[in-house]
CSV table of C-alpha atoms in Angstrom, one decimal:
chain,number,residue,atom,x,y,z
A,129,GLU,CA,72.9,15.5,61.1
A,130,THR,CA,76.9,15.2,58.9
A,131,GLY,CA,76.8,12.1,56.5
A,132,VAL,CA,78.1,9.8,59.3
A,133,THR,CA,76.1,6.9,60.6
A,134,GLN,CA,76.7,4.9,63.4
A,135,THR,CA,74.9,1.7,64.9
A,136,PRO,CA,73.4,1.0,67.3
A,137,ARG,CA,73.9,3.8,69.3
A,138,HIS,CA,73.6,1.7,73.0
A,139,LEU,CA,75.4,-1.4,73.8
A,140,VAL,CA,75.7,-3.3,76.8
A,141,MET,CA,77.9,-6.4,76.7
A,142,GLY,CA,79.5,-8.6,79.3
A,143,MET,CA,82.6,-9.6,79.3
A,144,THR,CA,82.9,-12.4,77.5
A,145,ASN,CA,80.5,-11.2,74.6
A,146,LYS,CA,81.3,-10.9,70.6
A,147,LYS,CA,79.7,-7.6,69.0
A,148,SER,CA,81.2,-5.0,66.4
A,149,LEU,CA,80.0,-0.8,65.8
A,150,LYS,CA,79.2,0.4,62.5
A,151,CYS,CA,80.3,2.9,61.0
A,152,GLU,CA,78.9,4.6,57.6
A,153,GLN,CA,79.8,7.9,55.9
A,154,HIS,CA,77.6,9.2,52.8
A,155,LEU,CA,80.9,12.0,52.1
A,156,GLY,CA,82.7,10.5,49.6
A,157,HIS,CA,85.5,11.0,52.2
A,158,ASN,CA,89.2,8.8,52.1
A,159,ALA,CA,89.5,8.6,55.4
A,160,MET,CA,88.0,7.0,58.8
A,161,TYR,CA,88.4,7.2,61.8
A,162,TRP,CA,87.8,5.1,65.7
A,163,TYR,CA,88.0,7.4,68.8
A,164,LYS,CA,87.3,6.6,72.2
A,165,GLN,CA,85.8,9.3,74.9
A,166,SER,CA,86.0,8.2,78.6
A,167,ALA,CA,84.8,10.2,81.0
A,168,LYS,CA,87.2,13.4,82.2
A,169,LYS,CA,89.5,12.8,79.4
A,170,PRO,CA,90.3,13.9,76.1
A,171,LEU,CA,89.1,12.2,72.7
A,172,GLU,CA,91.5,9.6,72.8
A,173,LEU,CA,92.2,8.3,68.7
A,174,MET,CA,92.4,4.5,68.4
A,175,PHE,CA,92.6,4.1,64.6
A,176,VAL,CA,93.3,5.8,61.4
A,177,TYR,CA,92.1,4.4,57.6
A,178,SER,CA,93.1,5.7,55.2
A,179,LEU,CA,92.3,4.4,51.4
A,180,GLU,CA,90.9,1.8,53.3
A,181,GLU,CA,94.3,0.8,54.4
A,182,ARG,CA,95.1,0.8,58.8
A,183,VAL,CA,97.7,4.0,58.4
A,184,GLU,CA,97.8,4.7,62.9
A,185,ASN,CA,97.2,2.3,65.8
A,186,ASN,CA,97.1,4.0,68.5
A,187,SER,CA,98.9,0.9,71.3
A,188,VAL,CA,95.4,0.1,71.4
A,189,PRO,CA,94.3,-3.6,73.1
A,190,SER,CA,93.8,-6.7,71.3
A,191,ARG,CA,90.5,-7.2,71.9
A,192,PHE,CA,89.7,-4.4,70.5
A,193,SER,CA,90.0,-5.2,66.1
A,194,PRO,CA,89.0,-3.0,63.5
A,195,GLU,CA,88.1,-4.1,60.0
A,196,CYS,CA,87.9,-1.0,57.1
A,197,PRO,CA,85.8,-3.1,53.7
A,198,ASN,CA,86.0,-0.2,51.7
A,199,SER,CA,86.0,3.4,51.9
A,200,SER,CA,82.5,3.8,52.9
A,201,HIS,CA,82.6,1.3,56.0
A,202,LEU,CA,84.3,1.0,59.0
A,203,PHE,CA,83.7,-1.9,62.1
A,204,LEU,CA,85.2,-2.3,65.7
A,205,HIS,CA,84.8,-5.5,66.7
A,206,LEU,CA,84.7,-5.9,70.1
A,207,HIS,CA,85.9,-8.8,71.9
A,208,THR,CA,86.6,-10.1,75.3
A,209,LEU,CA,86.0,-6.6,76.6
A,210,GLN,CA,86.7,-5.0,80.3
A,211,PRO,CA,84.5,-2.8,82.3
A,212,GLU,CA,87.1,0.2,81.9
A,213,ASP,CA,86.7,-0.1,78.4
A,214,SER,CA,83.0,1.1,78.9
A,215,ALA,CA,83.5,5.1,76.7
A,216,LEU,CA,81.1,6.5,73.9
A,217,TYR,CA,82.6,5.2,70.8
A,218,LEU,CA,83.0,8.1,68.0
A,219,CYS,CA,83.2,7.3,64.7
A,220,ALA,CA,84.8,10.3,62.1
A,221,SER,CA,85.5,10.3,58.2
A,222,SER,CA,88.1,13.6,56.7
A,223,GLN,CA,89.0,14.0,53.0
A,224,THR,CA,92.9,14.0,53.0
A,225,SER,CA,93.7,15.2,50.4
A,226,GLY,CA,93.2,19.0,48.9
A,227,GLY,CA,94.2,20.0,52.2
A,228,SER,CA,91.5,19.5,54.5
A,229,TYR,CA,91.6,18.9,57.4
A,230,GLU,CA,87.7,18.9,58.6
A,231,GLN,CA,86.5,15.7,59.8
A,232,TYR,CA,83.2,14.4,60.4
A,233,PHE,CA,81.8,13.1,63.7
A,234,GLY,CA,79.0,10.5,64.0
A,235,PRO,CA,77.2,10.2,67.0
A,236,GLY,CA,78.6,7.8,68.1
A,237,THR,CA,77.6,4.3,70.3
A,238,ARG,CA,77.5,4.4,74.1
A,239,LEU,CA,79.7,1.2,75.2
A,240,THR,CA,78.9,0.1,78.7
A,241,VAL,CA,80.9,-3.5,79.5
A,242,THR,CA,79.6,-5.0,82.8
B,50,LYS,CA,99.7,18.3,81.0
B,51,ASN,CA,98.0,17.8,77.5
B,52,GLU,CA,98.9,19.5,74.8
B,53,VAL,CA,95.8,21.0,74.3
B,54,GLU,CA,94.2,22.5,78.0
B,55,GLN,CA,91.2,24.9,78.2
B,56,SER,CA,89.4,26.6,80.7
B,57,PRO,CA,86.9,26.6,82.5
B,58,GLN,CA,86.4,22.9,82.9
B,59,ASN,CA,82.7,24.3,83.5
B,60,LEU,CA,80.9,26.9,83.1
B,61,THR,CA,77.5,28.3,83.8
B,62,ALA,CA,75.6,31.7,82.6
B,63,GLN,CA,72.7,33.8,82.5
B,64,GLU,CA,70.2,33.7,79.1
B,65,GLY,CA,71.5,36.4,77.2
B,66,GLU,CA,75.0,36.5,79.3
B,67,PHE,CA,78.3,36.6,76.8
B,68,ILE,CA,80.4,34.0,77.2
B,69,THR,CA,84.1,33.5,76.5
B,70,ILE,CA,86.0,29.3,76.4
B,71,ASN,CA,89.5,29.4,75.9
B,72,CYS,CA,91.9,26.5,74.6
B,73,SER,CA,95.6,26.5,75.1
B,74,TYR,CA,98.6,24.3,73.3
B,75,SER,CA,101.5,24.0,72.6
B,76,VAL,CA,102.3,21.9,70.2
B,77,GLY,CA,103.0,23.0,66.2
B,78,ILE,CA,99.7,23.4,64.2
B,79,SER,CA,97.8,24.0,61.1
B,80,ALA,CA,94.7,24.7,61.7
B,81,LEU,CA,92.5,24.5,65.1
B,82,HIS,CA,88.7,23.6,65.2
B,83,TRP,CA,86.0,24.3,67.5
B,84,LEU,CA,83.5,21.5,68.3
B,85,GLN,CA,80.4,20.9,70.0
B,86,GLN,CA,79.0,18.0,71.5
B,87,HIS,CA,75.8,18.0,72.4
B,88,PRO,CA,74.3,15.3,75.3
B,89,GLY,CA,73.4,13.0,73.4
B,90,GLY,CA,77.0,12.2,72.5
B,91,GLY,CA,77.5,13.9,68.8
B,92,ILE,CA,80.3,16.5,67.7
B,93,VAL,CA,79.5,18.7,65.4
B,94,SER,CA,82.3,20.9,63.7
B,95,LEU,CA,81.9,25.1,64.7
B,96,PHE,CA,84.8,26.1,62.9
B,97,MET,CA,88.0,25.6,61.5
B,98,LEU,CA,90.6,28.3,61.6
B,99,SER,CA,94.9,28.5,60.7
B,100,SER,CA,94.5,32.4,61.5
B,101,GLY,CA,92.9,35.0,62.5
B,102,LYS,CA,88.5,35.1,63.6
B,103,LYS,CA,85.5,33.6,62.3
B,104,LYS,CA,82.0,34.3,62.9
B,105,HIS,CA,78.9,32.5,62.6
B,106,GLY,CA,75.7,33.3,63.7
B,107,ARG,CA,76.3,34.6,67.7
B,108,LEU,CA,79.7,32.2,67.4
B,109,ILE,CA,82.9,34.1,67.0
B,110,ALA,CA,86.9,32.5,67.3
B,111,THR,CA,89.7,33.6,67.0
B,112,ILE,CA,93.2,32.5,67.3
B,113,ASN,CA,96.7,34.1,68.3
B,114,ILE,CA,98.8,31.7,66.2
B,115,GLN,CA,102.1,33.6,68.0
B,116,GLU,CA,100.8,32.6,71.5
B,117,LYS,CA,98.6,29.5,70.5
B,118,HIS,CA,96.1,30.7,72.0
B,119,SER,CA,92.3,30.5,70.8
B,120,SER,CA,88.7,32.1,72.4
B,121,LEU,CA,85.7,30.7,71.7
B,122,HIS,CA,82.7,33.3,72.2
B,123,ILE,CA,79.1,33.2,72.6
B,124,THR,CA,76.6,36.4,72.8
B,125,ALA,CA,73.5,36.4,73.8
B,126,SER,CA,73.7,33.6,74.9
B,127,HIS,CA,71.1,31.2,75.2
B,128,PRO,CA,69.6,27.8,76.9
B,129,ARG,CA,69.7,25.6,73.9
B,130,ASP,CA,73.9,26.5,73.9
B,131,SER,CA,74.3,24.3,76.7
B,132,ALA,CA,76.9,21.9,75.3
B,133,VAL,CA,80.7,21.0,75.2
B,134,TYR,CA,82.5,22.6,72.9
B,135,ILE,CA,85.7,20.9,72.5
B,136,CYS,CA,89.3,22.1,71.3
B,137,ALA,CA,90.8,20.6,69.1
B,138,VAL,CA,94.6,20.9,67.0
B,139,HIS,CA,95.9,19.3,64.1
B,140,ASN,CA,99.1,18.6,65.0
B,141,THR,CA,100.8,16.3,62.2
B,142,ASP,CA,98.1,14.3,60.1
B,143,LYS,CA,96.3,14.0,63.7
B,144,LEU,CA,94.0,15.8,66.2
B,145,ILE,CA,94.5,16.8,69.8
B,146,PHE,CA,91.7,17.5,71.2
B,147,GLY,CA,91.3,19.1,75.0
B,148,THR,CA,89.3,17.3,77.5
B,149,GLY,CA,86.0,20.2,76.4
B,150,THR,CA,84.5,22.9,78.6
B,151,ARG,CA,80.6,22.0,80.3
B,152,LEU,CA,78.3,24.9,79.2
B,153,GLN,CA,75.5,25.4,81.0
B,154,VAL,CA,72.9,28.4,80.1
B,155,PHE,CA,69.8,28.7,82.5
B,156,PRO,CA,66.7,30.9,81.8
């Protein structure tokens, strides 16, 4: 248990569906991250929120839309996805002050787009 | 070419064997992480180091900053060590990940 939870753990959706992934951290951290992990590829950073402001957006298609309503919650809204978007989506959090670099990961959401 | 390279990509071992996983990187870093990912997908941080060596139980991580290389060692390996081990380096404000090493330890 890392203090970062994600729901749902598994999601199957059609290409025309709209769904949202949720992440919650109970660590008092001030930064949250969305990563995508595809088979046989390194983790890809999608979005970074620091103090509830998006500070990084790594050329992610607009069918992925993040939302960070407060420092403990992070959402990833999904809309008209493609089969190649099937992957494990991992949320992480960290405390960016005090020189600490460690990120704490959630268990991930396994997304299958049909 | 990835900025973080791991070897081997896949590793099988018999219970009790000594295991080494290597990580080389080509960028400047402020810290290096070794992470463990179990089949369910969740990732756990094993070590964060910026110099020298750290030990936790049967796990040892070393880093050579001049050579831009780190190793993760597992002594007396056990089937429960079976997982994907991921090296990640902290470059400016982001983590850059290797593709991982899949370890299977058989009884």
